[in-house]
XYZ file of C-alpha atoms in Angstrom:
590
model
C 0.000 0.000 0.000
C 1.363 3.419 -0.972
C 2.305 5.607 1.993
C 0.489 8.646 0.637
C -2.714 6.625 0.546
C -2.055 5.647 4.111
C -1.557 9.283 5.047
C -4.750 10.305 3.350
C -6.958 7.531 4.733
C -5.549 6.216 8.010
C -2.749 8.291 9.509
C -4.384 11.731 9.455
C -6.951 11.057 12.225
C -4.427 9.271 14.428
C -2.641 10.701 17.435
C 0.685 12.453 16.945
C 2.262 10.069 19.457
C 2.359 6.730 17.686
C 4.982 4.041 17.234
C 3.769 1.449 14.724
C 5.939 -0.114 12.024
C 3.978 1.808 9.386
C 5.135 5.072 10.938
C 8.785 4.086 10.569
C 8.860 1.642 7.627
C 5.759 2.160 5.476
C 7.486 1.451 2.160
C 6.723 -1.705 0.158
C 10.331 -2.944 0.339
C 10.121 -3.335 4.130
C 6.745 -5.022 4.477
C 8.302 -8.508 4.738
C 11.650 -10.282 4.474
C 10.631 -11.449 1.025
C 10.010 -7.940 -0.303
C 13.235 -6.725 1.342
C 15.286 -9.472 -0.355
C 13.666 -8.544 -3.668
C 14.606 -4.907 -3.080
C 18.223 -5.812 -2.273
C 18.453 -7.889 -5.454
C 17.542 -4.750 -7.425
C 20.081 -2.511 -5.674
C 22.145 -1.807 -8.799
C 19.167 -0.853 -10.921
C 17.611 1.226 -8.166
C 20.862 3.060 -7.488
C 21.206 3.997 -11.166
C 17.624 5.211 -11.165
C 18.061 7.343 -8.054
C 21.349 8.708 -9.374
C 19.775 10.149 -12.531
C 16.326 11.057 -11.169
C 15.462 14.573 -10.016
C 12.747 16.149 -7.932
C 11.174 19.459 -8.966
C 10.067 22.713 -7.361
C 6.377 21.810 -7.282
C 7.003 18.447 -5.621
C 9.208 19.937 -2.900
C 6.861 22.857 -2.244
C 3.467 21.209 -2.747
C 3.585 17.450 -2.219
C 6.297 16.730 0.352
C 5.018 19.113 3.085
C 1.719 17.173 3.100
C 3.596 14.215 4.612
C 4.038 16.208 7.822
C 0.217 16.047 8.214
C 0.116 19.541 9.773
C 1.511 22.793 8.422
C 4.104 24.790 10.285
C 2.795 28.161 11.458
C 3.740 31.179 9.319
C 4.675 33.643 12.026
C 8.087 35.103 11.085
C 9.000 38.353 9.331
C 12.280 39.747 7.976
C 12.878 41.296 11.394
C 12.727 37.871 13.039
C 15.046 36.410 10.391
C 17.661 39.118 10.894
C 17.738 38.343 14.608
C 17.802 34.628 13.841
C 20.869 35.421 11.720
C 22.553 37.094 14.685
C 21.516 34.282 16.988
C 22.727 31.472 14.734
C 26.085 33.013 13.755
C 27.457 35.171 16.582
C 28.658 32.770 19.259
C 31.913 32.069 21.055
C 33.894 31.906 17.793
C 34.585 35.623 17.533
C 35.910 35.737 21.114
C 38.064 32.612 20.805
C 39.298 32.539 17.209
C 40.241 36.223 16.929
C 42.899 36.087 19.634
C 44.181 32.680 18.601
C 44.687 33.600 14.944
C 45.965 37.119 15.628
C 48.698 35.669 17.830
C 49.573 32.600 15.762
C 49.048 33.430 12.081
C 47.877 36.891 11.018
C 48.964 39.554 13.513
C 47.154 42.903 13.088
C 46.162 41.774 9.554
C 43.559 39.516 11.197
C 40.967 42.037 9.983
C 41.831 41.043 6.400
C 41.298 37.394 7.364
C 37.804 38.271 8.528
C 37.183 40.237 5.327
C 38.321 37.298 3.173
C 36.276 34.722 5.086
C 33.314 37.125 5.199
C 33.381 37.481 1.411
C 33.502 33.693 1.070
C 30.569 33.285 3.462
C 28.599 35.961 1.605
C 29.043 34.067 -1.675
C 27.375 31.061 -0.049
C 24.677 33.328 1.411
C 23.813 34.568 -2.082
C 23.403 31.001 -3.364
C 21.199 30.075 -0.403
C 19.098 33.211 -0.875
C 18.206 32.518 -4.516
C 17.221 28.943 -3.726
C 15.246 29.785 -0.591
C 13.190 32.377 -2.475
C 12.498 30.003 -5.383
C 11.922 26.909 -3.208
C 10.610 28.132 0.193
C 10.585 24.846 2.125
C 12.052 23.617 5.400
C 14.535 21.343 3.628
C 17.096 24.037 2.855
C 20.195 22.682 1.083
C 18.770 19.150 1.009
C 15.699 20.194 -1.001
C 17.719 22.409 -3.340
C 20.227 19.669 -4.157
C 17.488 17.072 -4.570
C 15.994 19.227 -7.321
C 19.208 20.043 -9.166
C 21.644 17.181 -8.493
C 19.365 14.255 -7.657
C 18.531 11.955 -4.763
C 21.959 10.416 -4.248
C 23.867 13.704 -4.020
C 21.069 15.063 -1.826
C 21.414 12.039 0.454
C 25.173 12.527 0.888
C 24.495 16.164 1.661
C 21.658 15.187 4.008
C 24.050 12.921 5.902
C 26.475 15.814 6.269
C 23.652 18.143 7.344
C 22.698 15.687 10.089
C 26.352 15.252 11.033
C 26.829 19.022 11.088
C 23.746 19.389 13.295
C 24.774 16.724 15.792
C 28.443 17.740 15.994
C 27.805 21.486 15.887
C 25.287 21.394 18.725
C 27.591 19.184 20.789
C 30.593 21.464 20.211
C 28.693 24.609 21.197
C 27.291 22.901 24.285
C 30.806 21.868 25.386
C 31.973 25.471 24.859
C 29.014 26.692 26.906
C 30.290 24.738 29.902
C 33.807 26.167 29.471
C 32.584 29.758 29.429
C 30.242 29.119 32.317
C 33.192 28.014 34.437
C 35.054 31.142 33.329
C 32.133 33.274 34.489
C 32.313 31.496 37.853
C 36.094 32.125 37.913
C 36.852 28.394 38.134
C 39.268 26.132 36.148
C 37.912 25.195 32.706
C 37.333 21.478 33.428
C 36.221 21.845 37.037
C 32.541 21.198 36.242
C 33.245 18.101 34.124
C 33.486 14.536 35.427
C 36.955 13.025 35.072
C 37.075 9.345 34.005
C 39.620 6.763 32.828
C 38.296 6.663 29.252
C 40.494 7.389 26.210
C 41.903 10.919 26.039
C 39.515 13.197 24.184
C 36.543 11.287 25.587
C 37.431 11.142 29.270
C 35.846 14.386 30.512
C 32.100 13.877 30.853
C 30.005 17.029 30.526
C 26.487 16.696 32.000
C 25.983 20.490 31.952
C 26.326 20.474 28.141
C 23.637 17.787 27.938
C 21.324 19.827 30.175
C 21.795 22.985 28.090
C 21.060 21.069 24.869
C 17.908 19.590 26.384
C 16.628 22.987 27.552
C 17.278 24.569 24.137
C 15.492 21.702 22.371
C 12.510 21.947 24.716
C 12.113 25.661 24.013
C 12.349 25.014 20.246
C 9.633 22.341 20.514
C 7.174 24.578 22.375
C 6.847 27.428 19.865
C 8.801 28.954 16.993
C 7.415 32.379 17.816
C 8.392 32.172 21.484
C 11.843 30.941 20.486
C 12.117 34.020 18.261
C 11.216 36.309 21.180
C 13.802 34.655 23.407
C 16.383 34.896 20.625
C 15.666 38.642 20.322
C 16.359 39.199 24.006
C 19.508 37.067 24.162
C 20.893 38.494 20.890
C 20.287 42.073 22.030
C 22.191 41.388 25.262
C 24.993 39.752 23.275
C 25.239 42.656 20.829
C 25.313 45.175 23.674
C 28.270 43.281 25.168
C 30.033 43.205 21.786
C 29.387 46.933 21.297
C 30.909 47.608 24.720
C 33.964 45.487 23.855
C 34.514 47.385 20.589
C 34.089 50.856 22.122
C 36.219 50.085 25.193
C 38.940 48.566 23.025
C 39.117 51.615 20.744
C 39.197 53.959 23.751
C 42.311 52.135 24.986
C 43.789 51.664 21.497
C 47.448 52.275 20.744
C 47.968 52.621 16.957
C 51.651 51.678 17.286
C 50.537 48.143 18.177
C 49.432 47.710 14.545
C 53.029 47.672 13.296
C 54.135 45.498 11.615
C 50.768 44.928 9.973
C 51.788 41.755 8.088
C 54.185 39.938 10.459
C 53.371 36.541 8.909
C 52.767 37.690 5.325
C 49.895 36.745 3.030
C 50.254 33.079 3.991
C 49.334 33.885 7.586
C 46.330 35.950 6.531
C 44.827 33.096 4.501
C 45.671 30.456 7.102
C 43.779 32.526 9.634
C 40.915 33.085 7.158
C 40.444 29.315 6.816
C 39.928 29.068 10.573
C 37.943 32.225 11.383
C 35.577 31.344 8.508
C 33.766 29.088 10.934
C 32.778 32.062 13.056
C 30.373 32.808 10.161
C 28.765 29.367 10.182
C 25.084 28.853 10.945
C 23.473 31.295 8.505
C 21.983 28.390 6.512
C 19.518 27.851 9.384
C 17.627 30.936 8.198
C 16.803 29.261 4.868
C 15.133 26.371 6.710
C 12.606 28.772 8.260
C 10.972 29.445 4.863
C 7.768 27.514 5.657
C 7.303 29.632 8.791
C 8.007 32.953 7.061
C 5.056 35.154 6.115
C 6.542 36.499 2.871
C 9.571 34.348 1.886
C 10.360 36.191 -1.371
C 10.820 39.464 0.531
C 11.753 38.418 4.057
C 14.430 35.785 3.369
C 16.755 37.968 1.216
C 16.507 40.772 3.785
C 17.064 38.356 6.675
C 19.973 36.445 5.135
C 21.902 39.191 3.353
C 21.049 41.876 5.904
C 22.162 39.914 8.960
C 25.360 38.608 7.332
C 26.360 42.084 6.115
C 25.993 43.527 9.614
C 27.766 40.521 11.179
C 30.738 40.933 8.819
C 31.116 44.582 9.882
C 30.879 43.626 13.576
C 33.503 40.895 13.158
C 35.903 43.234 11.348
C 35.556 45.879 14.078
C 36.202 43.221 16.735
C 39.233 42.036 14.783
C 40.692 45.543 14.487
C 40.073 46.442 18.127
C 42.027 43.569 19.703
C 45.535 44.158 18.203
C 45.086 47.924 18.665
C 44.539 47.402 22.392
C 47.368 44.903 22.873
C 50.336 44.022 20.668
C 49.749 40.761 18.821
C 52.804 39.082 20.396
C 51.348 39.658 23.883
C 47.842 38.425 23.115
C 46.753 35.354 25.065
C 45.363 32.861 22.479
C 43.129 31.223 25.108
C 41.545 34.334 26.648
C 42.440 37.164 24.287
C 39.926 39.867 25.181
C 39.954 39.120 28.904
C 43.755 39.426 29.144
C 43.802 42.465 26.823
C 41.330 44.321 29.041
C 43.330 43.273 32.084
C 46.454 44.802 30.485
C 44.733 48.205 30.312
C 43.391 48.030 33.862
C 39.884 46.680 33.142
C 40.177 43.307 34.874
C 36.445 43.163 35.601
C 35.705 43.189 31.842
C 36.671 39.514 31.522
C 33.377 38.599 33.177
C 31.503 40.703 30.633
C 33.349 38.946 27.804
C 32.450 35.548 29.267
C 28.806 36.670 29.617
C 28.720 37.821 25.985
C 30.160 34.541 24.751
C 27.722 32.599 26.930
C 24.737 34.533 25.606
C 25.979 34.051 22.050
C 26.325 30.298 22.439
C 22.854 30.091 23.974
C 21.266 31.684 20.899
C 23.403 29.519 18.575
C 22.007 26.439 20.324
C 18.433 27.746 20.152
C 18.490 28.727 16.487
C 20.662 25.762 15.528
C 18.216 23.311 17.072
C 15.346 25.080 15.336
C 17.015 25.028 11.915
C 18.407 21.490 12.080
C 15.009 20.106 13.066
C 13.539 21.651 9.901
C 16.251 20.022 7.809
C 15.431 16.650 9.361
C 11.699 17.177 8.806
C 12.138 17.569 5.065
C 14.672 14.742 4.815
C 12.089 12.500 6.489
C 9.388 13.728 4.113
C 11.506 12.305 1.292
C 11.718 9.007 3.280
C 15.517 9.073 3.424
C 15.020 8.590 7.128
C 11.810 7.185 8.693
C 8.802 9.436 7.941
C 7.897 9.486 11.649
C 10.460 12.296 11.952
C 8.538 14.397 9.395
C 5.436 14.786 11.574
C 4.517 18.289 12.744
C 2.631 18.501 16.043
C -0.943 19.803 15.540
C -0.860 22.172 18.552
C 2.699 23.507 18.703
C 3.068 23.412 14.872
C 6.683 22.389 15.402
C 8.493 19.152 14.397
C 8.910 17.648 17.853
C 10.113 14.218 16.646
C 12.820 15.789 14.462
C 13.967 17.949 17.375
C 14.318 14.848 19.547
C 16.487 13.295 16.826
C 18.816 16.288 17.116
C 19.112 16.373 20.898
C 19.763 12.670 21.651
C 22.896 12.062 19.517
C 24.103 15.624 20.161
C 23.761 15.051 23.885
C 25.736 11.793 23.688
C 28.536 13.528 21.736
C 28.556 16.492 24.104
C 28.765 14.199 27.116
C 31.867 12.332 25.944
C 33.741 14.155 23.142
C 36.237 17.001 23.546
C 36.065 20.119 21.375
C 39.093 19.322 19.207
C 37.556 15.980 18.214
C 34.294 17.688 17.255
C 35.589 20.819 15.522
C 37.573 19.203 12.705
C 34.695 16.960 11.709
C 32.286 19.894 11.676
C 34.535 21.988 9.420
C 34.695 19.531 6.501
C 30.937 18.867 6.530
C 30.051 22.570 6.502
C 32.388 23.455 3.638
C 31.290 20.435 1.608
C 27.637 21.509 1.851
C 28.409 25.117 0.881
C 30.491 23.962 -2.090
C 27.698 21.694 -3.336
C 25.212 24.567 -3.049
C 27.284 26.662 -5.468
C 27.456 23.737 -7.911
C 23.671 23.306 -7.670
C 23.130 27.013 -8.372
C 25.123 26.775 -11.607
C 23.193 23.654 -12.630
C 19.899 25.419 -11.908
C 20.805 28.405 -14.092
C 22.259 26.441 -17.015
C 20.215 23.236 -17.155
C 16.473 22.640 -17.366
C 15.269 19.087 -17.948
C 13.718 18.397 -21.359
C 14.649 21.907 -22.534
C 18.445 22.178 -22.440
C 20.061 20.567 -25.546
C 22.233 17.528 -24.849
C 25.346 19.248 -26.206
C 24.887 22.119 -23.754
C 24.497 19.656 -20.895
C 27.751 17.982 -21.888
C 29.532 21.352 -21.998
C 28.142 22.231 -18.561
C 29.400 18.974 -17.039
C 32.874 19.424 -18.574
C 33.178 23.043 -17.442
C 31.984 22.204 -13.915
C 34.615 19.464 -13.717
C 37.269 21.944 -14.876
C 36.216 24.497 -12.236
C 36.169 21.889 -9.447
C 39.419 20.188 -10.535
C 41.310 23.492 -10.848
C 40.004 24.565 -7.410
C 41.192 21.277 -5.900
C 44.566 21.766 -7.618
C 44.939 25.272 -6.174
C 44.042 24.048 -2.694
C 46.412 21.061 -2.931
C 49.303 23.206 -4.159
C 48.742 25.672 -1.323
C 48.901 22.824 1.172
C 52.030 21.263 -0.332
C 53.975 24.416 -1.190
C 52.409 27.590 0.249
C 55.408 29.718 -0.727
C 55.491 28.503 -4.322
C 53.860 30.017 -7.400
C 54.391 27.648 -10.328
C 51.306 25.551 -9.597
C 49.055 28.605 -9.508
C 50.169 29.515 -13.047
C 48.338 26.361 -14.147
C 45.393 26.042 -11.759
C 44.202 29.654 -11.478
C 44.036 30.335 -15.253
C 42.317 26.961 -15.688
C 39.638 28.036 -13.200
C 39.340 31.447 -14.849
C 38.980 30.162 -18.398
C 36.603 27.393 -17.285
C 34.330 30.029 -15.738
C 34.774 32.380 -18.709
C 33.813 29.623 -21.141
C 30.650 28.964 -19.125
C 29.761 32.653 -19.257
C 30.457 33.037 -22.992
C 29.517 29.733 -24.612
C 26.615 28.508 -22.458
C 23.266 30.330 -22.527
C 21.435 30.481 -19.209
C 18.297 28.342 -19.338
C 16.517 29.813 -16.332
C 16.086 33.300 -14.905
C 15.242 33.778 -11.212
C 11.623 34.766 -10.647
C 12.128 37.238 -7.797
C 15.740 37.511 -6.655
C 18.899 35.997 -8.114
C 22.640 35.789 -7.550
C 24.379 38.517 -9.594
C 27.341 37.899 -11.908
C 26.555 34.256 -12.656
C 28.660 32.144 -13.245
C 31.501 34.141 -11.659
C 30.243 34.404 -8.069
C 29.080 30.756 -7.730
C 32.330 29.574 -9.353
C 34.312 31.706 -6.901
C 32.285 30.196 -4.058
C 33.261 26.696 -5.236
C 36.928 27.698 -5.350
C 36.984 29.374 -1.926
C 35.170 26.549 -0.132
C 37.462 23.914 -1.644
C 40.471 26.089 -0.789
C 39.373 26.317 2.839
C 38.721 22.564 2.951
C 42.304 22.013 1.823
C 43.528 24.038 4.807
C 42.162 21.456 7.254
C 44.209 18.659 8.780
C 44.382 15.012 7.715
C 42.435 13.759 10.734
C 39.416 15.868 9.808
C 39.243 14.151 6.408
C 39.750 10.723 7.942
C 36.761 11.243 10.228
C 34.783 12.675 7.322
C 35.633 9.591 5.239
C 34.562 7.193 7.981
C 31.247 8.994 8.431
C 30.674 8.981 4.652
C 31.213 5.201 4.516
C 28.650 4.752 7.305
C 26.195 6.944 5.365
C 26.677 4.862 2.205
C 26.050 1.608 4.074
C 22.813 3.044 5.436
C 21.834 4.258 1.975
C 22.409 0.890 0.298
C 20.385 -1.043 2.889
C 17.646 1.481 3.668
C 17.564 4.963 2.136
C 17.872 3.838 -1.487
C 14.909 1.443 -1.291
C 12.701 3.778 0.741
C 13.114 6.674 -1.694
C 12.751 4.382 -4.705
C 9.460 3.034 -3.397
C 8.170 6.553 -2.846
C 8.859 7.464 -6.468
C 7.847 4.219 -8.189
C 5.303 1.439 -7.972
C 6.979 -1.930 -7.490
C 5.221 -3.498 -10.448
C 6.308 -0.769 -12.884
C 10.100 -0.531 -12.595
C 10.399 1.078 -16.020
C 8.305 4.088 -15.057
C 11.162 6.334 -14.174
C 9.212 9.546 -14.099
C 6.308 8.730 -11.815
C 6.240 11.314 -9.039
C 4.549 11.392 -5.675
C 1.484 13.271 -6.886
C 0.836 10.627 -9.582
C 1.164 7.863 -7.016
C -1.287 9.597 -4.706
C -3.861 10.030 -7.460
C -3.686 6.305 -8.269
C -4.002 5.336 -4.614
C -7.091 7.458 -4.005
C -10.479 5.919 -4.886
């Protein structure tokens, strides 16, 4: 029996709190061991089908949300989204990373690192904005990639979105505990439980688990109330940041800015690769599209407006620190606290800790909210059990999806140290942003059944050239950062690949309301910068990323592939490669 028929006839009147097999495994392939063995025997064929199949805008906007049974409440405006932008981005990163990178890599030129990483983040923001206006659904990057690059690529991205959500929430929660101890003027690990487990996993953090649980509970109760709380916390945080900037400039000594480039250009870009992650989290705004009153107007204002202001704030913070204290004297572990102490404002360290604590609280709130919306849409596509797609009829929030965020995040936060979590988070985030830029180019230059085959072939070749040249640039930087010969090959290759796309390929689609300017140049630059930053990460981060990807693929082969195939096709018509969910529903209804 088709799941949409089940939704229409049986599931709708049922209670939200239900636990039957049909709520977790409603697809035909999982109805018995016999049907499952049949599905496994068709794995190769099904994989090929899912690899080449695509969703479309109407399916993502119209059909998939029906599988949540209840609509999310449209209660947000551009004002809410701007504050969500502040809440999801401005956390502890600006307080921690600025001092660390000023001292170790960039010196006073740290402001240029923030400019470079801010430009890179803004390129990704532009890609997200065009998609979120055209496809205003809770799925964010997952829905966009499912439309343009197909189910398999969307699944890999979905796995990284889930990984990013679990690891990111755990990392912020662990940081919350550290700053809380700083506010109490106690040693950093004094509130954690010391055990004999392996190093990196031996300091248990029950406070982090409690903070995650509280944030998730608030997100479950009401999106609107979460927005109000985010306003309050973000305002407090911004007041603290404003105080830090003003106080730092009052005690500034311009002579501390010399030499401006103590580590050269290499240091600036090394620092940019690290401080980039202080900009992470803006993609959560795109997932709020189903709860936004006027997505085509509110989302561009919320995304671009908040990130523009945040970039200015970060640059002012970055300038203020080395002006107050010479970069060689900056404490990488407590930069602003020690800098204020050096000018006689010892009490200010508590204000800095309070600001960081408030920032991390809003990051947890908005992060939980956004990640739950990602999971809701992923479950609508049946890549994970559809039980997680249900929206509660009273709260109009995805409670089940929020629970899926908090349980694994809580387990990670309890056991794992920050260094273990951070590297894994970095690769996943950059991979998603890179794929978004690729999807934007595909959306502009390819429309199914309209684009000529020769143009499709050119698009694929040029995309491969852009990606390969970006990987080459990143690899050469990692192997020989002081060299230049490799760039003579890779940079012109990227440039001419992008130029050829602009000159020889006609755009097949124009954005309806708002679009990324200077296509293909800006999306191509986004691909290059994200790959470049990925190449700046250590080997261990990629090893962990590889292990997690293998686990995702195993899950896909044994579950996700067959669930999504069943939702797109009837078992007795394997040749019908273009049957979509709406067709299936029409056939199932009497």
